[in-house]
Amino acid sequence: MVIAKLIDNVWATRKADNMNGLKLMLAEITGGRKNGEQIVVCDVIGAGIGDRVIVASGTAARQALGDNSIPIDSAVIGIIDDSCKPV
Amino acid sequence: MVIAKLIDNVWATRKADNMNGLKLMLAEITGGRKNGEQIVVCDVIGAGIGDRVIVASGTAARQALGDNSIPIDSAVIGIIDDSCKPV
Amino acid sequence: MVIAKLIDNVWATRKADNMNGLKLMLAEITGGRKNGEQIVVCDVIGAGIGDRVIVASGTAARQALGDNSIPIDSAVIGIIDDSCKPV
Amino acid sequence: MVIAKLIDNVWATRKADNMNGLKLMLAEITGGRKNGEQIVVCDVIGAGIGDRVIVASGTAARQALGDNSIPIDSAVIGIIDDSCKPV
Amino acid sequence: MVIAKLIDNVWATRKADNMNGLKLMLAEITGGRKNGEQIVVCDVIGAGIGDRVIVASGTAARQALGDNSIPIDSAVIGIIDDSCKPV
């Protein structure tokens, strides 16, 4: 997984089947050599812009949604506690 | 997922089984550290050259096509709304 | 797999289902061109901060936990012996 | 997928089970930020040195071979038409 | 797949279940833009330090071991013939 900061919402009216109602957000990886790499993530745990989150990729992302048929490859799996020092 | 801009069509007369009729396009990742990385993506939602799209990879790409036996690893899963500010 | 050093704990009170009780840690890849890349890993073999570990990704990470439904994509699969020279 | 140019054959007399008779080639990614990255790919559609090809990775590569038990992670899935302008 | 040179053994007394007896080695990718990237690979075909090998990742690595429950994501699938010119 990687640590990323949620920086924006992503809106796509035309999209693949099974994606209606999914919340997509733009995240930027923070810390280490990948700092600044941007990814689009799916959120189902109530994260918001500005949150530092843990992002999982691949099959893990679909496990987080509980439905392997949804065509996404990246999802928020945790919101890092504020007390956790920034990386 | 990543955000990319569709920049060209890709034509391959000789190809693997199960790929007849698939639309392949060249996309360039926009924003962040991967800016400018090029990938070939499959589109089934009617995207065109110039569109900013969301691209999913791996098994998610085949979920977007609804057929896991097609040998592709990257697909357009959404067209970003024009009202969404460029990344 | 990659070799990484565990550098911190990661705390996330709000997280995806199936993740309660999982120990998450921040690791930094050591050696080679990816030196300094940071990843969040799950540990079930008792590793601690400062340990040099072997990290597996993707499905392999969930195999290490023995439960493919857990939404993680990276796990510690071994603690490198102290007698093994640093990379 | 990525676009790559086939630059050489790769010969390995000692190899894993299920790989007898497979044609392996060295490919170099062309275009974009990954330009010059080298990968070993499996070809079953009759591509040759000098061809510009589309390469799929992961499970997609094994789908191209029609046998998920073969331990390869990269395969040629299309030969780009000569009329398609170089990327 | 990638071409890498085996440069050392990796010893881990404490490790995940299902990994007893597995031979782990440190490999360094050779050639192209990833030259010098280090990975830990599993070997079951009798490769040794100094050998140039083909390394497969993900599910393919577990196929090479013939057991998808082993938590590894990278394995040697072939030893490149000496007659094959260095990349």
Coordinates of C-alpha atoms in Angstrom, one line a residue:
Chain A
M1 CA 0.0 0.0 0.0
V2 CA 1.0 3.6 -0.3
I3 CA 0.3 6.8 1.8
A4 CA -1.4 9.5 -0.2
K5 CA -3.2 12.8 0.3
L6 CA -6.7 13.2 -1.2
I7 CA -6.5 16.4 -3.2
D8 CA -9.7 16.6 -5.4
N9 CA -12.9 14.9 -6.5
V10 CA -13.0 13.3 -10.0
W11 CA -16.3 13.4 -11.9
A12 CA -17.0 11.2 -14.9
T13 CA -20.6 11.1 -16.1
R14 CA -19.8 8.5 -18.8
K15 CA -18.3 5.5 -17.3
A16 CA -18.1 1.7 -17.3
D17 CA -20.9 -0.5 -16.1
N18 CA -21.0 -1.2 -12.4
M19 CA -19.5 2.1 -11.5
N20 CA -22.7 4.2 -10.8
G21 CA -22.6 5.9 -7.5
L22 CA -18.9 5.2 -6.8
K23 CA -16.9 8.1 -5.3
L24 CA -13.7 8.7 -7.2
M25 CA -11.0 11.0 -5.9
L26 CA -7.6 12.2 -7.0
A27 CA -4.8 11.3 -4.6
E28 CA -1.2 12.3 -4.5
I29 CA 1.4 9.9 -3.0
T30 CA 3.4 11.5 -0.2
G31 CA 6.8 10.5 1.1
G32 CA 9.7 8.6 -0.4
R33 CA 10.7 8.4 -4.0
K34 CA 7.2 8.3 -5.4
N35 CA 6.3 11.6 -3.7
G36 CA 4.0 13.5 -6.1
E37 CA 2.7 10.6 -8.1
Q38 CA -1.0 11.0 -8.8
I39 CA -3.6 8.2 -8.8
V40 CA -7.4 8.1 -9.0
V41 CA -8.8 6.1 -6.1
C42 CA -12.2 4.8 -5.1
D43 CA -13.4 5.6 -1.5
V44 CA -16.1 3.8 0.4
I45 CA -15.1 4.6 4.0
G46 CA -16.0 8.3 4.0
A47 CA -12.6 10.0 3.4
G48 CA -12.5 13.6 2.3
I49 CA -10.2 16.1 0.6
G50 CA -7.2 16.8 2.7
D51 CA -7.2 13.4 4.4
R52 CA -4.0 11.3 4.5
V53 CA -5.1 7.8 3.5
I54 CA -3.7 4.3 2.9
V55 CA -4.4 3.2 -0.7
A56 CA -4.4 -0.4 -1.8
S57 CA -4.1 -1.5 -5.5
G58 CA -5.2 -4.4 -7.7
T59 CA -7.5 -7.1 -6.4
A60 CA -7.1 -5.6 -2.9
A61 CA -9.0 -2.5 -4.0
R62 CA -11.9 -4.6 -5.2
Q63 CA -11.9 -6.5 -1.9
A64 CA -12.3 -3.2 -0.1
L65 CA -15.5 -2.6 -2.1
G66 CA -16.6 -6.2 -1.5
D67 CA -17.3 -6.7 -5.2
N68 CA -14.6 -8.1 -7.5
S69 CA -16.7 -7.3 -10.7
I70 CA -16.3 -3.5 -10.3
P71 CA -13.6 -2.3 -12.7
I72 CA -11.4 -0.3 -10.3
D73 CA -7.8 -1.0 -9.3
S74 CA -7.2 1.4 -6.4
A75 CA -9.1 2.1 -3.2
V76 CA -8.8 3.9 0.1
I77 CA -8.5 1.2 2.8
G78 CA -7.8 3.5 5.8
I79 CA -7.7 7.1 7.0
I80 CA -4.4 7.8 8.9
D81 CA -5.0 9.1 12.4
D82 CA -4.1 12.8 12.9
S83 CA -1.9 11.7 15.8
C84 CA 0.3 9.8 13.3
K85 CA 3.2 12.0 12.4
P86 CA 3.3 13.1 8.7
V87 CA 5.6 11.0 6.6
Chain B
M1 CA -6.3 4.2 -11.7
V2 CA -4.6 7.0 -13.6
I3 CA -5.7 10.1 -15.5
A4 CA -4.6 10.1 -19.1
K5 CA -5.3 11.9 -22.4
L6 CA -6.1 9.9 -25.5
I7 CA -3.7 10.9 -28.2
D8 CA -4.0 8.4 -31.1
N9 CA -5.5 5.2 -32.4
V10 CA -3.4 2.1 -32.5
W11 CA -3.9 -0.4 -35.4
A12 CA -2.8 -4.0 -35.3
T13 CA -4.1 -6.3 -38.0
R14 CA -2.2 -9.3 -36.6
K15 CA -3.2 -9.8 -33.0
A16 CA -4.0 -12.4 -30.3
D17 CA -7.2 -14.4 -30.3
N18 CA -10.3 -12.8 -28.7
M19 CA -9.2 -9.3 -29.7
N20 CA -11.1 -8.8 -33.0
G21 CA -13.1 -5.6 -33.0
L22 CA -11.5 -4.2 -29.9
K23 CA -10.7 -0.5 -30.1
L24 CA -7.1 0.2 -29.0
M25 CA -5.9 3.8 -28.3
L26 CA -2.6 5.4 -27.2
A27 CA -2.9 7.3 -24.0
E28 CA -0.5 9.6 -22.2
I29 CA -0.6 9.9 -18.5
T30 CA -1.2 13.5 -17.3
G31 CA -0.3 15.1 -14.0
G32 CA 2.1 14.1 -11.2
R33 CA 5.4 12.3 -11.6
K34 CA 4.2 9.9 -14.2
N35 CA 3.3 12.7 -16.6
G36 CA 4.1 11.7 -20.1
E37 CA 4.1 8.0 -19.6
Q38 CA 2.5 6.3 -22.6
I39 CA 0.1 3.3 -22.4
V40 CA -2.1 1.4 -24.9
V41 CA -5.6 1.2 -23.6
C42 CA -8.8 -0.6 -24.7
D43 CA -12.0 1.5 -24.9
V44 CA -15.5 0.3 -24.9
I45 CA -17.3 3.4 -23.6
G46 CA -17.0 5.6 -26.7
A47 CA -14.0 7.8 -25.8
G48 CA -12.2 9.7 -28.5
I49 CA -8.9 11.4 -29.3
G50 CA -8.4 14.4 -27.0
D51 CA -10.6 13.1 -24.2
R52 CA -9.2 13.0 -20.6
V53 CA -10.1 9.6 -19.3
I54 CA -9.7 7.3 -16.2
V55 CA -7.6 4.2 -17.0
A56 CA -7.7 1.0 -14.9
S57 CA -5.1 -1.7 -15.1
G58 CA -4.9 -5.4 -14.6
T59 CA -8.0 -7.5 -13.9
A60 CA -10.0 -4.3 -13.5
A61 CA -9.5 -3.7 -17.2
R62 CA -11.0 -7.0 -18.2
Q63 CA -13.9 -6.4 -15.8
A64 CA -14.6 -3.2 -17.7
L65 CA -14.9 -5.4 -20.9
G66 CA -17.0 -8.0 -19.1
D67 CA -14.8 -10.8 -20.3
N68 CA -11.7 -12.0 -18.3
S69 CA -10.5 -14.1 -21.2
I70 CA -9.5 -11.1 -23.4
P71 CA -5.7 -10.6 -23.1
I72 CA -5.7 -6.9 -22.3
D73 CA -4.4 -5.2 -19.1
S74 CA -5.6 -1.6 -19.5
A75 CA -8.9 0.0 -20.2
V76 CA -10.8 3.3 -20.2
I77 CA -13.3 3.1 -17.4
G78 CA -14.5 6.8 -17.4
I79 CA -14.4 10.0 -19.4
I80 CA -13.7 12.9 -17.1
D81 CA -16.3 15.7 -17.3
D82 CA -15.2 18.9 -19.0
S83 CA -16.3 20.8 -15.9
C84 CA -13.7 18.9 -13.9
K85 CA -10.6 21.1 -13.8
P86 CA -7.5 19.8 -15.6
V87 CA -5.0 18.0 -13.3
Chain C
M1 CA 9.9 -9.2 -3.5
V2 CA 11.9 -6.3 -2.3
I3 CA 14.1 -5.7 0.7
A4 CA 12.9 -2.9 3.0
K5 CA 13.5 -1.5 6.5
L6 CA 10.6 -1.0 8.8
I7 CA 10.7 2.6 10.0
D8 CA 7.4 3.3 11.7
N9 CA 3.9 2.1 12.7
V10 CA 0.9 3.4 10.8
W11 CA -2.3 3.9 12.7
A12 CA -5.7 4.2 11.0
T13 CA -8.8 4.0 13.3
R14 CA -11.2 4.3 10.4
K15 CA -10.5 1.6 7.9
A16 CA -12.1 -1.0 5.5
D17 CA -13.9 -4.0 6.7
N18 CA -11.8 -7.1 7.5
M19 CA -8.9 -5.0 8.7
N20 CA -9.5 -4.8 12.4
G21 CA -6.5 -5.9 14.4
L22 CA -4.1 -5.9 11.4
K23 CA -0.6 -4.4 12.2
L24 CA 0.4 -1.9 9.5
M25 CA 3.9 -0.5 9.3
L26 CA 5.7 2.0 7.1
A27 CA 8.7 0.5 5.2
E28 CA 11.4 2.0 3.1
I29 CA 12.9 0.0 0.3
T30 CA 16.7 -0.3 0.6
G31 CA 19.2 -1.0 -2.1
G32 CA 19.2 -0.6 -5.8
R33 CA 17.3 2.0 -7.9
K34 CA 14.2 1.9 -5.7
N35 CA 16.2 2.9 -2.6
G36 CA 14.0 5.2 -0.5
E37 CA 10.6 4.3 -1.9
Q38 CA 8.1 4.1 0.9
I39 CA 5.3 1.5 1.2
V40 CA 2.8 0.5 3.9
V41 CA 3.0 -3.2 4.7
C42 CA 1.1 -5.6 6.8
D43 CA 3.0 -7.8 9.3
V44 CA 1.8 -11.0 10.8
I45 CA 5.2 -12.6 11.6
G46 CA 6.3 -10.3 14.5
A47 CA 8.6 -7.9 12.8
G48 CA 9.5 -4.6 14.5
I49 CA 10.8 -1.1 13.7
G50 CA 14.4 -1.3 12.5
D51 CA 14.1 -4.8 11.1
R52 CA 15.2 -5.5 7.5
V53 CA 12.4 -7.5 5.9
I54 CA 11.3 -9.2 2.7
V55 CA 8.1 -7.7 1.4
A56 CA 5.8 -9.4 -1.1
S57 CA 3.1 -7.6 -3.1
G58 CA -0.3 -8.4 -4.7
T59 CA -2.0 -11.7 -4.1
A60 CA 1.2 -13.0 -2.4
A61 CA 0.6 -10.6 0.4
R62 CA -2.9 -12.0 1.1
Q63 CA -1.5 -15.5 0.9
A64 CA 0.9 -14.5 3.7
L65 CA -2.2 -13.6 5.8
G66 CA -4.0 -16.7 4.8
D67 CA -7.1 -14.8 3.8
N68 CA -7.6 -13.5 0.3
S69 CA -10.6 -11.3 1.3
I70 CA -8.5 -8.9 3.3
P71 CA -7.9 -5.7 1.2
I72 CA -4.1 -5.4 1.5
D73 CA -1.5 -5.6 -1.2
S74 CA 1.8 -5.8 0.6
A75 CA 3.0 -7.9 3.5
V76 CA 6.2 -8.9 5.4
I77 CA 7.0 -12.5 4.5
G78 CA 10.4 -12.8 6.2
I79 CA 12.8 -11.0 8.5
I80 CA 16.3 -11.0 7.1
D81 CA 18.9 -12.6 9.4
D82 CA 21.3 -10.2 11.1
S83 CA 24.2 -12.3 9.7
C84 CA 23.1 -11.5 6.1
K85 CA 25.1 -8.5 5.0
P86 CA 23.3 -5.3 4.3
V87 CA 22.4 -4.7 0.7
Chain D
M1 CA -0.4 -2.3 -22.5
V2 CA 2.8 -0.8 -23.8
I3 CA 4.3 -0.3 -27.2
A4 CA 7.7 -2.0 -27.6
K5 CA 10.2 -2.9 -30.3
L6 CA 11.5 -6.5 -30.5
I7 CA 15.3 -6.3 -30.4
D8 CA 16.6 -9.8 -29.9
N9 CA 15.8 -13.5 -29.1
V10 CA 16.3 -14.8 -25.6
W11 CA 17.6 -18.4 -25.2
A12 CA 17.3 -20.4 -22.0
T13 CA 17.9 -24.1 -22.1
R14 CA 17.3 -24.6 -18.4
K15 CA 13.8 -23.3 -17.6
A16 CA 10.7 -23.8 -15.5
D17 CA 8.2 -26.5 -16.3
N18 CA 5.5 -25.8 -18.9
M19 CA 7.9 -23.5 -20.8
N20 CA 9.3 -25.9 -23.5
G21 CA 8.9 -24.6 -27.0
L22 CA 7.9 -21.0 -25.9
K23 CA 9.5 -18.3 -27.9
L24 CA 11.0 -15.6 -25.7
M25 CA 12.2 -12.3 -27.0
L26 CA 13.8 -9.1 -25.7
A27 CA 11.7 -6.0 -26.2
E28 CA 12.4 -2.3 -25.5
I29 CA 9.6 0.0 -24.7
T30 CA 9.3 2.9 -27.1
G31 CA 7.8 6.3 -26.5
G32 CA 7.0 8.3 -23.4
R33 CA 8.8 8.2 -20.0
K34 CA 9.4 4.5 -20.0
N35 CA 11.3 4.7 -23.4
G36 CA 14.2 2.3 -23.2
E37 CA 12.9 0.0 -20.5
Q38 CA 13.7 -3.6 -21.4
I39 CA 11.4 -6.6 -20.9
V40 CA 11.4 -10.2 -21.9
V41 CA 8.2 -11.2 -23.7
C42 CA 6.6 -14.3 -25.0
D43 CA 5.3 -14.4 -28.6
V44 CA 2.8 -16.7 -30.0
I45 CA 1.5 -14.6 -32.9
G46 CA 4.6 -14.7 -35.2
A47 CA 6.3 -11.4 -34.4
G48 CA 10.0 -11.0 -35.3
I49 CA 13.0 -8.8 -34.5
G50 CA 12.3 -5.2 -35.5
D51 CA 8.6 -5.4 -35.2
R52 CA 6.8 -2.8 -33.2
V53 CA 4.3 -4.7 -30.9
I54 CA 1.7 -4.3 -28.2
V55 CA 2.8 -6.0 -25.0
A56 CA 0.3 -7.1 -22.2
S57 CA 1.4 -8.0 -18.7
G58 CA 0.2 -10.1 -15.9
T59 CA -2.8 -12.4 -16.3
A60 CA -3.5 -10.9 -19.7
A61 CA -0.2 -12.4 -20.9
R62 CA -1.3 -15.9 -20.0
Q63 CA -4.7 -15.3 -21.5
A64 CA -2.9 -14.6 -24.8
L65 CA -1.3 -18.0 -24.6
G66 CA -4.6 -19.6 -23.6
D67 CA -3.0 -21.4 -20.6
N68 CA -2.9 -19.7 -17.2
S69 CA -0.5 -22.4 -15.8
I70 CA 2.4 -21.1 -17.9
P71 CA 4.7 -19.0 -15.6
I72 CA 5.1 -16.0 -17.9
D73 CA 3.9 -12.4 -17.1
S74 CA 4.4 -10.6 -20.4
A75 CA 3.3 -11.4 -24.0
V76 CA 3.0 -9.9 -27.4
I77 CA -0.8 -9.4 -28.2
G78 CA -0.5 -7.5 -31.4
I79 CA 1.9 -6.4 -34.2
I80 CA 1.4 -2.7 -34.9
D81 CA 0.6 -2.0 -38.6
D82 CA 3.4 -0.3 -40.6
S83 CA 0.9 2.4 -41.6
C84 CA 0.6 3.4 -38.0
K85 CA 2.9 6.3 -37.4
P86 CA 5.8 5.6 -34.9
V87 CA 5.2 6.8 -31.4
Chain E
M1 CA 9.6 -10.7 -17.4
V2 CA 13.0 -9.0 -16.8
I3 CA 16.6 -10.1 -17.1
A4 CA 18.5 -10.0 -13.9
K5 CA 21.8 -11.2 -12.5
L6 CA 21.8 -13.2 -9.3
I7 CA 24.2 -11.5 -6.8
D8 CA 23.6 -13.0 -3.4
N9 CA 21.7 -15.4 -1.2
V10 CA 19.0 -14.0 1.2
W11 CA 18.6 -15.7 4.5
A12 CA 15.4 -15.3 6.7
T13 CA 15.0 -17.7 9.6
R14 CA 11.7 -16.1 10.6
K15 CA 9.3 -16.2 7.7
A16 CA 5.7 -16.7 6.6
D17 CA 4.1 -20.1 6.6
N18 CA 4.6 -22.3 3.5
M19 CA 8.1 -20.8 2.9
N20 CA 10.2 -23.4 4.6
G21 CA 12.9 -24.7 2.4
L22 CA 12.5 -22.1 -0.4
K23 CA 15.7 -20.7 -1.8
L24 CA 15.6 -16.9 -1.9
M25 CA 18.2 -14.9 -3.8
L26 CA 19.0 -11.2 -4.4
A27 CA 18.9 -10.3 -8.1
E28 CA 19.8 -7.1 -9.9
I29 CA 18.0 -6.1 -13.1
T30 CA 20.4 -5.6 -16.0
G31 CA 19.9 -3.6 -19.1
G32 CA 17.5 -0.8 -20.0
R33 CA 16.1 1.9 -17.8
K34 CA 15.6 -0.4 -14.8
N35 CA 19.3 -1.4 -14.7
G36 CA 20.4 -1.7 -11.1
E37 CA 16.9 -2.3 -9.6
Q38 CA 17.1 -5.0 -6.9
I39 CA 14.6 -7.7 -6.3
V40 CA 14.4 -10.8 -4.1
V41 CA 13.5 -13.9 -6.2
C42 CA 12.7 -17.5 -5.4
D43 CA 14.6 -20.1 -7.4
V44 CA 13.5 -23.7 -8.0
I45 CA 15.4 -24.5 -11.2
G46 CA 18.9 -24.6 -9.7
A47 CA 20.3 -21.1 -10.6
G48 CA 23.3 -19.8 -8.7
I49 CA 25.1 -16.6 -7.9
G50 CA 26.4 -14.9 -11.1
D51 CA 23.8 -16.5 -13.4
R52 CA 21.8 -14.3 -15.7
V53 CA 18.2 -15.3 -15.4
I54 CA 14.7 -14.5 -16.5
V55 CA 12.5 -13.4 -13.6
A56 CA 8.7 -13.5 -13.7
S57 CA 6.4 -11.6 -11.3
G58 CA 3.0 -12.0 -9.7
T59 CA 0.9 -15.1 -10.2
A60 CA 3.4 -16.3 -12.8
A61 CA 6.0 -16.7 -10.0
R62 CA 3.7 -18.9 -8.1
Q63 CA 2.9 -20.9 -11.2
A64 CA 6.7 -21.6 -11.5
L65 CA 6.6 -23.1 -8.1
G66 CA 3.5 -25.1 -8.9
D67 CA 1.7 -23.8 -5.7
N68 CA -0.4 -20.7 -5.7
S69 CA -0.6 -20.6 -1.9
I70 CA 3.1 -19.8 -1.4
P71 CA 3.4 -16.0 -0.6
I72 CA 6.0 -15.1 -3.1
D73 CA 5.7 -12.7 -6.1
S74 CA 8.9 -13.2 -8.0
A75 CA 10.7 -16.3 -9.3
V76 CA 13.5 -17.4 -11.7
I77 CA 11.8 -19.1 -14.7
G78 CA 14.9 -19.5 -16.9
I79 CA 18.7 -19.4 -16.9
I80 CA 19.9 -17.5 -20.0
D81 CA 22.3 -19.5 -22.1
D82 CA 26.0 -18.3 -22.0
S83 CA 25.9 -18.1 -25.8
C84 CA 23.2 -15.4 -25.6
K85 CA 25.0 -12.1 -25.8
P86 CA 24.8 -9.9 -22.7
V87 CA 22.1 -7.3 -22.8

